[in-house]
PDB file of C-alpha atoms in Angstrom:
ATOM      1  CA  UNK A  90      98.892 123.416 199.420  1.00  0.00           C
ATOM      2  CA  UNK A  91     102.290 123.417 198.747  1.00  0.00           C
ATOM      3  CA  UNK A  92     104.308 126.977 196.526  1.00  0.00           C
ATOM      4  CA  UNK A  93     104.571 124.639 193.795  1.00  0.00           C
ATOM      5  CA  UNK A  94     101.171 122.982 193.808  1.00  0.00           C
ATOM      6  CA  UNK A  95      99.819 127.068 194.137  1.00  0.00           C
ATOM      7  CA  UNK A  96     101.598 127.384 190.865  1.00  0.00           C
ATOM      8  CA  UNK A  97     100.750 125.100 188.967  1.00  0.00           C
ATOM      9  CA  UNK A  98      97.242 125.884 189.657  1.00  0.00           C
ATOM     10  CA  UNK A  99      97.636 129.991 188.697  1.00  0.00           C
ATOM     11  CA  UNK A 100      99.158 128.489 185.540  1.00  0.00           C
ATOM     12  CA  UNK A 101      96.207 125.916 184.873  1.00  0.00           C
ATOM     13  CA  UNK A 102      94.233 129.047 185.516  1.00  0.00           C
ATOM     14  CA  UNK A 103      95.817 131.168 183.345  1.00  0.00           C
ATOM     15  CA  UNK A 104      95.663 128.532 180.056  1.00  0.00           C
ATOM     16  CA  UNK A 105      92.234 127.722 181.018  1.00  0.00           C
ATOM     17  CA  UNK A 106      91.684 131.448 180.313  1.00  0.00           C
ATOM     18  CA  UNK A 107      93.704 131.770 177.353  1.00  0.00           C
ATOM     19  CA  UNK A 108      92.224 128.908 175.894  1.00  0.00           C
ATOM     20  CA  UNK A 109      88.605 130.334 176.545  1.00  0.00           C
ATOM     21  CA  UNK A 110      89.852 133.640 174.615  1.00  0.00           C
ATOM     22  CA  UNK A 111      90.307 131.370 171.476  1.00  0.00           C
ATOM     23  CA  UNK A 112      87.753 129.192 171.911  1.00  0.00           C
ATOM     24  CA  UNK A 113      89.595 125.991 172.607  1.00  0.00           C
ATOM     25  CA  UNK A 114      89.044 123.459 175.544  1.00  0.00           C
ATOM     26  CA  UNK A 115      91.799 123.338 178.015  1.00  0.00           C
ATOM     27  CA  UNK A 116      91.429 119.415 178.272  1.00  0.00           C
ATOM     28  CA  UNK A 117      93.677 119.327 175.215  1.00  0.00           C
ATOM     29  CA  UNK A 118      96.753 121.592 176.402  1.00  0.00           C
ATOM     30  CA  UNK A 119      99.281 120.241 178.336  1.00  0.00           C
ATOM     31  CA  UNK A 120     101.587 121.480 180.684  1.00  0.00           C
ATOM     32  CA  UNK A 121     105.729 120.205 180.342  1.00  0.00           C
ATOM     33  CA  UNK A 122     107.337 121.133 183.804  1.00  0.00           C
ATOM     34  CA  UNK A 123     110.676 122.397 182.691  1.00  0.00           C
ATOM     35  CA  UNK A 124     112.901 120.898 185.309  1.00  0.00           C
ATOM     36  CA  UNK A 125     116.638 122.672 184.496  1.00  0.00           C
ATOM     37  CA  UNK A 126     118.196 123.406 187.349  1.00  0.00           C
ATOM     38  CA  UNK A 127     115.924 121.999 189.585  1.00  0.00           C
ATOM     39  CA  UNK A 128     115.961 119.616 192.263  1.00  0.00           C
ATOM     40  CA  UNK A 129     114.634 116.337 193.006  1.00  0.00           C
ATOM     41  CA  UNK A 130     112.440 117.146 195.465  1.00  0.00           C
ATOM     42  CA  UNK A 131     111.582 120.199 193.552  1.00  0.00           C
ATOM     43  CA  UNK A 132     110.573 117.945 190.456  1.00  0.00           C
ATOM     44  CA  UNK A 133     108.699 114.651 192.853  1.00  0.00           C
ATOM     45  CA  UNK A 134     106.376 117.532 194.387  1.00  0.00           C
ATOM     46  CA  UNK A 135     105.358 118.474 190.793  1.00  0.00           C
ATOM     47  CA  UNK A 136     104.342 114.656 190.213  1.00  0.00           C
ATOM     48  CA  UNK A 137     102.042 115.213 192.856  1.00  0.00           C
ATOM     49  CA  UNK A 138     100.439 117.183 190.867  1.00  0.00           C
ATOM     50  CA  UNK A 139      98.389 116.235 187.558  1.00  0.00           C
ATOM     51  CA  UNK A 140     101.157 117.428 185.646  1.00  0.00           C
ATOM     52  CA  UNK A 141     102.506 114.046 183.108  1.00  0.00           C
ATOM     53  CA  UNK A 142     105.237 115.605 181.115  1.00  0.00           C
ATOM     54  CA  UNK A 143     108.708 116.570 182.406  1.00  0.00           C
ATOM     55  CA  UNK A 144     110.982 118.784 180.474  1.00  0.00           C
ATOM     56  CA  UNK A 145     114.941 119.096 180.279  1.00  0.00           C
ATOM     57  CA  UNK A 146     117.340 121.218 178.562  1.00  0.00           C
ATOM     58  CA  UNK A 147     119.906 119.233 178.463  1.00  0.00           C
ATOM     59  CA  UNK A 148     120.653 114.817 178.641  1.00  0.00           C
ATOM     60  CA  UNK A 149     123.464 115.053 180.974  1.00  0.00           C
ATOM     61  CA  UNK A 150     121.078 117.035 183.539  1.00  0.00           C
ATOM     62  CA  UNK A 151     118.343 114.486 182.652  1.00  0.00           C
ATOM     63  CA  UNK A 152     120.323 111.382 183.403  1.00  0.00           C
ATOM     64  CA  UNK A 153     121.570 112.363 186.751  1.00  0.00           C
ATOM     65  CA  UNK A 154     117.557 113.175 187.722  1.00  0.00           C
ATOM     66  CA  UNK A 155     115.775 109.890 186.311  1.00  0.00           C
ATOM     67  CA  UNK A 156     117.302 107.383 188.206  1.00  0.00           C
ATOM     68  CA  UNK A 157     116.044 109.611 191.625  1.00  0.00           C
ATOM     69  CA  UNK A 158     112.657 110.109 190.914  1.00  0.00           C
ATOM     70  CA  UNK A 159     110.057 107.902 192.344  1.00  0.00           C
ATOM     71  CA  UNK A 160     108.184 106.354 189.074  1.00  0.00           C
ATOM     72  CA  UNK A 161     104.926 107.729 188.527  1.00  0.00           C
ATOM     73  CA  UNK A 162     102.727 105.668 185.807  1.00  0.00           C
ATOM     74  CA  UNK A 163     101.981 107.531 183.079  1.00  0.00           C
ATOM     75  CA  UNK A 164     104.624 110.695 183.141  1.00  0.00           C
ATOM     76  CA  UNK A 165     107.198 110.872 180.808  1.00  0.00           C
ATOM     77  CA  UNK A 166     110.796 113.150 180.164  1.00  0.00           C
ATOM     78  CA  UNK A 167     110.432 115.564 177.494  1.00  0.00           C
ATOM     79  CA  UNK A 168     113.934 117.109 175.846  1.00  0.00           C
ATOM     80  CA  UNK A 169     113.111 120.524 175.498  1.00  0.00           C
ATOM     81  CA  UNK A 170     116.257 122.014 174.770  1.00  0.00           C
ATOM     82  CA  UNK A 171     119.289 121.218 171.786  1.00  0.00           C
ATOM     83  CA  UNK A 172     120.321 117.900 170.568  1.00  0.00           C
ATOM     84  CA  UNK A 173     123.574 117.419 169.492  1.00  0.00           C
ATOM     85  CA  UNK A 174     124.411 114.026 167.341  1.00  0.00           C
ATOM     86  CA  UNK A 175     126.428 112.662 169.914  1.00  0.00           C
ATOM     87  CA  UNK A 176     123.776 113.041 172.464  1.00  0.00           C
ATOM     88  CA  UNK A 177     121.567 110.806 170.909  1.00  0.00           C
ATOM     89  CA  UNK A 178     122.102 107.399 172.441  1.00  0.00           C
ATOM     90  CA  UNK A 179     121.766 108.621 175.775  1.00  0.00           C
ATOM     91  CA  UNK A 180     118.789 110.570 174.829  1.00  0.00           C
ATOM     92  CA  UNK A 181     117.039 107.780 173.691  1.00  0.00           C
ATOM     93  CA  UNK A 182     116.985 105.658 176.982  1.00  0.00           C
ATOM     94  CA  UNK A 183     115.556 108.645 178.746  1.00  0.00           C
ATOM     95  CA  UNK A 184     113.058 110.735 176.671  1.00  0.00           C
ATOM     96  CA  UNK A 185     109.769 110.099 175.119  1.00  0.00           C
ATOM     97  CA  UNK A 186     109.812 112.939 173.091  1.00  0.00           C
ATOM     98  CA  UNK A 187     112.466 115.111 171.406  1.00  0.00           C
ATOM     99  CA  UNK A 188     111.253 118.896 171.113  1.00  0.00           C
ATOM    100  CA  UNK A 189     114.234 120.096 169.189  1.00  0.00           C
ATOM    101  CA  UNK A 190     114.772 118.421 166.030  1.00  0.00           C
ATOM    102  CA  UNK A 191     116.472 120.289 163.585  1.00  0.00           C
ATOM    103  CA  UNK A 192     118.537 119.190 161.035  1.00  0.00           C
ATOM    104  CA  UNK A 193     118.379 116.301 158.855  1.00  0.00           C
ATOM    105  CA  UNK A 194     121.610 115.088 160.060  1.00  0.00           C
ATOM    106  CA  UNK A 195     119.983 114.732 163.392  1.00  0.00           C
ATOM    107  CA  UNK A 196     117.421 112.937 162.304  1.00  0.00           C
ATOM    108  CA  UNK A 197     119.326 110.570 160.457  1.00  0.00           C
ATOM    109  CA  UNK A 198     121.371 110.282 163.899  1.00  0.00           C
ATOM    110  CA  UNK A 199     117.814 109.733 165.523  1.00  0.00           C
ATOM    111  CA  UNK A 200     116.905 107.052 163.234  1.00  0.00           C
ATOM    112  CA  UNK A 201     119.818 105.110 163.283  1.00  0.00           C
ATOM    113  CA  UNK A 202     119.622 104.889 167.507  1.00  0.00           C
ATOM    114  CA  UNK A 203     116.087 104.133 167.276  1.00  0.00           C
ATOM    115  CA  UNK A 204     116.436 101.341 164.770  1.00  0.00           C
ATOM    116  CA  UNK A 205     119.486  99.842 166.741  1.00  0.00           C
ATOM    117  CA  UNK A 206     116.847  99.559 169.956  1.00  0.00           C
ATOM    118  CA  UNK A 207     114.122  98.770 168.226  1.00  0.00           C
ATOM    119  CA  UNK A 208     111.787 101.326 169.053  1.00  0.00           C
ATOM    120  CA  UNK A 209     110.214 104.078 167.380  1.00  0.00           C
ATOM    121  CA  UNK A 210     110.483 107.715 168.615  1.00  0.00           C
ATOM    122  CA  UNK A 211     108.694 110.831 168.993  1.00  0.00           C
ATOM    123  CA  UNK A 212     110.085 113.973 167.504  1.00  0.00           C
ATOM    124  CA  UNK A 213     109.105 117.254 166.803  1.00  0.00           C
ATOM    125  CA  UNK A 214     110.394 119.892 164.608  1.00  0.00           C
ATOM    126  CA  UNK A 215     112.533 122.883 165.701  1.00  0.00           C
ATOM    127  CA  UNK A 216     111.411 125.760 163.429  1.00  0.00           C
ATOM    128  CA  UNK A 217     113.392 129.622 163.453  1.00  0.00           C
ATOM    129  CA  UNK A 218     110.160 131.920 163.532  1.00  0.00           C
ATOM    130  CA  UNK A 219     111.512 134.783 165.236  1.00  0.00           C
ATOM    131  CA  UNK A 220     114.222 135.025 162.440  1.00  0.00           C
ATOM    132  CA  UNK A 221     116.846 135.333 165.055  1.00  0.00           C
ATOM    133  CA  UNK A 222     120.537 134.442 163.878  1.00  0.00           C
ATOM    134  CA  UNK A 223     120.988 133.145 168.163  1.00  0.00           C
ATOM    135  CA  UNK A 224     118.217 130.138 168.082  1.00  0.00           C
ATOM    136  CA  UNK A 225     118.335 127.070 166.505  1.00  0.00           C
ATOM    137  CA  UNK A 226     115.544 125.752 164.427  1.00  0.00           C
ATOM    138  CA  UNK A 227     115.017 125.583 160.211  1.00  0.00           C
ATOM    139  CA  UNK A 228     113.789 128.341 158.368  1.00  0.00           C
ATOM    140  CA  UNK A 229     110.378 128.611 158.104  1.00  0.00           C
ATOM    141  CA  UNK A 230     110.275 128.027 154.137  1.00  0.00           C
ATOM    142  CA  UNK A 231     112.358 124.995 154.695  1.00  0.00           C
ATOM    143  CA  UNK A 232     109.450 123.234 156.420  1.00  0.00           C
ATOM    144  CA  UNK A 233     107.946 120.906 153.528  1.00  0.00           C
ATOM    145  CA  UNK A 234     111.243 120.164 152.485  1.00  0.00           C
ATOM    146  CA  UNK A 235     112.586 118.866 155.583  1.00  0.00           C
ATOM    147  CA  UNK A 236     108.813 116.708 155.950  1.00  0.00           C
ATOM    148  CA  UNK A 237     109.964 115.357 153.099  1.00  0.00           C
ATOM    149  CA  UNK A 238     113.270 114.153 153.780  1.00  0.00           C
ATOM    150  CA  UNK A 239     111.993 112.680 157.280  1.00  0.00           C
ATOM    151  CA  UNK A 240     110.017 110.421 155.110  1.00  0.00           C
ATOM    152  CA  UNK A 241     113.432 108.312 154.378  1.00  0.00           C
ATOM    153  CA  UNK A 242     113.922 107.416 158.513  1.00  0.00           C
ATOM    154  CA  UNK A 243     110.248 105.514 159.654  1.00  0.00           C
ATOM    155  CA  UNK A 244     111.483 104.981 163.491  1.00  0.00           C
ATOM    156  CA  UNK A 245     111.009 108.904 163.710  1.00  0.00           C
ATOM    157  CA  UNK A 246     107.812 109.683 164.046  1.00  0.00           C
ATOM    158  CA  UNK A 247     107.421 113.855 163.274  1.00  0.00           C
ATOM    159  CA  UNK A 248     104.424 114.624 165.891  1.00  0.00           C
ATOM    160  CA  UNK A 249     104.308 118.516 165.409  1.00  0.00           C
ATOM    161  CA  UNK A 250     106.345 121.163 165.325  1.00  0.00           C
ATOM    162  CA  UNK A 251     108.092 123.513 167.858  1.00  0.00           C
ATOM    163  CA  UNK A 252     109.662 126.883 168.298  1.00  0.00           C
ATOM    164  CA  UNK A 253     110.807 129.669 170.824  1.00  0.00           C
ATOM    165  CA  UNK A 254     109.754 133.452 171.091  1.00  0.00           C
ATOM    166  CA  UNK A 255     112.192 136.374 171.254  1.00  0.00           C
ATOM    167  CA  UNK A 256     113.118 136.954 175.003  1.00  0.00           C
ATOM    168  CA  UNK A 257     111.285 140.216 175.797  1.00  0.00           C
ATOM    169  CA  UNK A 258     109.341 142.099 178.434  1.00  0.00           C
ATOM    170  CA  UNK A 259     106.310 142.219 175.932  1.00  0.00           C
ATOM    171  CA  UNK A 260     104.763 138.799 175.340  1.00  0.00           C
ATOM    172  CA  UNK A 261     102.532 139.898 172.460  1.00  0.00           C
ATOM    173  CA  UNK A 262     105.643 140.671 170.527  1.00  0.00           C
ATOM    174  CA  UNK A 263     105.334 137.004 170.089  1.00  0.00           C
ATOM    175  CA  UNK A 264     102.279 136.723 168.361  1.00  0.00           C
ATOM    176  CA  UNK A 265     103.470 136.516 164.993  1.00  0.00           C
ATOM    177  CA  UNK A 266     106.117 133.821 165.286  1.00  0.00           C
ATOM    178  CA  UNK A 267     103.832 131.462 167.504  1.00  0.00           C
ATOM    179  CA  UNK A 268     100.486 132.476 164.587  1.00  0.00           C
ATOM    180  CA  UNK A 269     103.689 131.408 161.789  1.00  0.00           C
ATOM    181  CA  UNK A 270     104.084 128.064 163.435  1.00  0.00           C
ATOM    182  CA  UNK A 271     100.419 126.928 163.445  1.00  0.00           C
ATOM    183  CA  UNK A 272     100.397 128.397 159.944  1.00  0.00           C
ATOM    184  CA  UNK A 273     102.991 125.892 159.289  1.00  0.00           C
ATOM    185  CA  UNK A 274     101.477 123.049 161.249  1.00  0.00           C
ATOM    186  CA  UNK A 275      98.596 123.648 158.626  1.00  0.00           C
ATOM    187  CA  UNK A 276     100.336 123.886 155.455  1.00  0.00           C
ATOM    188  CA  UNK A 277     102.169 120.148 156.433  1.00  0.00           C
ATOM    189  CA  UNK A 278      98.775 118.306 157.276  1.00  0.00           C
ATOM    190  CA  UNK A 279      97.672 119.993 154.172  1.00  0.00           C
ATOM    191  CA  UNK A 280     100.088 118.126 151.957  1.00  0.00           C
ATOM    192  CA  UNK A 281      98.941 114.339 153.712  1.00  0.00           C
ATOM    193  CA  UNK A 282     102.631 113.118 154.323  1.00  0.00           C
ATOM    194  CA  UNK A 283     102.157 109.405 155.442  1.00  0.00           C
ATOM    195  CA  UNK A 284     102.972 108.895 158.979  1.00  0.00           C
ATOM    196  CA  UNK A 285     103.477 112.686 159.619  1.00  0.00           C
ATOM    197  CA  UNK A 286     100.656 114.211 162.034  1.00  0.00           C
ATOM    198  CA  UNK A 287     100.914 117.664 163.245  1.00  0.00           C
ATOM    199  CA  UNK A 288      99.423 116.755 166.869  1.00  0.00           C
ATOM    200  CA  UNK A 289     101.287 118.976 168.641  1.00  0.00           C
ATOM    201  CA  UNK A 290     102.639 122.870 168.618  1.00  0.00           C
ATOM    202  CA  UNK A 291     105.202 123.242 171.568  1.00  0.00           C
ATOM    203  CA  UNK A 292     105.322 126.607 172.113  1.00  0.00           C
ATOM    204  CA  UNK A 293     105.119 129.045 175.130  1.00  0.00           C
ATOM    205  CA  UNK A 294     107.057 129.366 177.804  1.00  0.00           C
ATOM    206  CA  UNK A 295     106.694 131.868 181.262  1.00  0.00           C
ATOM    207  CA  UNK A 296     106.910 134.943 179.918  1.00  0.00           C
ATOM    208  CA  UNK A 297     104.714 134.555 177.116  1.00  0.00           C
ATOM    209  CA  UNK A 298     102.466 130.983 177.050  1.00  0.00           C
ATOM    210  CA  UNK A 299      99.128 132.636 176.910  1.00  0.00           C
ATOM    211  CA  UNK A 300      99.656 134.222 173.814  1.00  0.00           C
ATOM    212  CA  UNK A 301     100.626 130.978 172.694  1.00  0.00           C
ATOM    213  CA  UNK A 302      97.678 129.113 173.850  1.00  0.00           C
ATOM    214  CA  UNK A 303      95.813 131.452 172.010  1.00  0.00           C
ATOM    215  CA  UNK A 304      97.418 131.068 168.684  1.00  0.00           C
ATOM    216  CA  UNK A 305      97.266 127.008 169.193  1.00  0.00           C
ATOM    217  CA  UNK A 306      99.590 125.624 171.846  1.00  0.00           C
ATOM    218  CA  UNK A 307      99.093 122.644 173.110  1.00  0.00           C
ATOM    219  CA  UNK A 308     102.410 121.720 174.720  1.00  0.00           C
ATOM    220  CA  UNK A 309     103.713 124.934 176.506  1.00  0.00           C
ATOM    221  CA  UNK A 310     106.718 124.464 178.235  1.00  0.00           C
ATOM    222  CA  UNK A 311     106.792 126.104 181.571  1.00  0.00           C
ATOM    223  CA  UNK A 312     109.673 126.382 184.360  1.00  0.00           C
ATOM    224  CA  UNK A 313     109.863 129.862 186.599  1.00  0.00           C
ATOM    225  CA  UNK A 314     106.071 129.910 186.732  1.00  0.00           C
ATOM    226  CA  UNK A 315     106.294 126.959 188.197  1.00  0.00           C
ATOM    227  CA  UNK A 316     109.500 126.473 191.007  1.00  0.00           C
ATOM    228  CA  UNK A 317     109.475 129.852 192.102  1.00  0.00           C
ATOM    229  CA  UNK A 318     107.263 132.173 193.977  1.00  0.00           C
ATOM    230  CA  UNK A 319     105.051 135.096 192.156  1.00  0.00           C
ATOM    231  CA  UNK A 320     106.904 137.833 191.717  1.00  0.00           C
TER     232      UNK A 320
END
C-alpha cells in the first residue's frame, strides 16, 4: 500500500471515529482531496483510491491539472478556495461544485456563465464564523438575506453552506464556528426556500476535521493529511 493510500485510510479511520462520537454514519461524509500544490501523479494515485471529489484553491492551478489526469467515472473537481468574478468562465468548464460563494455579485457572475452554457451549477455558501477580518465569507446574520437574494439566479443551485476555522494548534478552538454553521444550515431549511437544500456543510480541514465531523461535516476538505507522511 502506497504513503498516500496509508493516508487516506488513517483519515477514513479517523472520521469513521468522529462520526461514531456523534452518532452519525460515516457512509454520508465525504472526503475532497485538496490537490494545491500537488502533482499529477500525486493526485492519479489518490483516484486509486475510493476518494470521488478533488479539491483546488485556485482555477489557474486546476486547469493546468485536468487535462493530465486519466478520467475516472464518477469523480469530480471541487473549488475549494476564492472566486473572483473574472474567474468564473473558466471555473465553470472545470468544477462541479463551487465551495466559496460569497457575495451576491458573484453569484450574479455565476448565473450569468451558467445560463450562457446552459447548465445549472452547484454552489455553496462561504460564511465568516470565526469573525476574522483575514477570511472571506458573509457574516453570519447575513445568511437569510443572502438565501434570499439567490432566489433571483435559478442556474445556481445553493447546496449548503461552507466555512474555515481559525488556523491554530488547538482544533477544539473550532468548535464554535463549525456548531454556528450547522446552526445556520438549520435556520435556512427552516425557512423552506424553494430550490435551496442545505445538503452539505464543508467544513474541516487537517488540523481540525474531526471536530468538524462531529458538529455535522459532511464534506471535509483534506490536503497534508493526505500527500504527506505522519508527522
Amino acid at each position: 500500500m502506497s504513503q498516500i493510500a496509508e493516508n487516506l485510510a488513517s483519515v477514513n479511520e479517523r472520521i469513521a471515529a468522529a462520526a461514531k462520537r456523534s452518532s452519525r454514519p460515516q457512509d454520508f461524509i465525504w472526503v475532497v482531496a485538496v490537490t494545491k500544490g500537488r502533482s499529477v501523479p500525486e493526485i492519479q494515485e489518490v483516484l486509486n483510491t475510493d476518494v470521488l471529489f478533488l479539491g483546488e484553491n485556485r482555477v489557474q492551478e486546476a486547469q493546468e491539472k485536468c487535462g493530465q489526469i486519466r478520467i475516472f467515472r464518477g469523480y469530480s473537481w471541487h473549488l475549494v478556495g476564492h472566486l473572483q468574478r473574472n474567474k468564473v468562465k473558466p471555473a465553470l468548464e472545470i468544477f462541479s461544485m463551487i465551495h466559496s460563494v460569497d457575495s451576491v455579485r458573484l453569484l450574479a457572475e455565476i448565473a450569468r456563465c451558467s445560463e450562457a452554457r446552459g447548465r445549472d451549477i452547484d454552489v455553496l455558501i462561504q460564511v465568516n464564523t470565526t469573525g476574522e477580518a483575514s477570511k472571506y465569507g458573509i457574516e453570519p446574520e447575513a445568511v437569510l438575506d443572502f438565501m434570499e437574494s439567490s432566489l433571483a439566479y435559478p442556474r445556481v443551485r445553493v447546496l449548503g453552506l461552507m466555512t474555515m476555522g481559525k488556523l491554530t494548534d488547538t482544533p477544539e478552538e473550532n468548535r464554535p464556528a463549525f456548531a454556528s454553521l450547522r446552526e445556520l444550515a438549520d435556520n435556512v431549511t427552516a425557512q423552506r426556500y424553494p430550490g435551496i437544500e442545505m445538503r452539505f456543510l464543508s467544513m474541516g480541514m487537517t488540523n481540525d476535521f474531526e471536530i468538524a465531523v462531529e458538529e455535522g461535516a459532511n464534506l471535509v476538505r483534506i490536503g497534508r493529511a493526505i500527500f504527506e507522511p505522519p508527522a
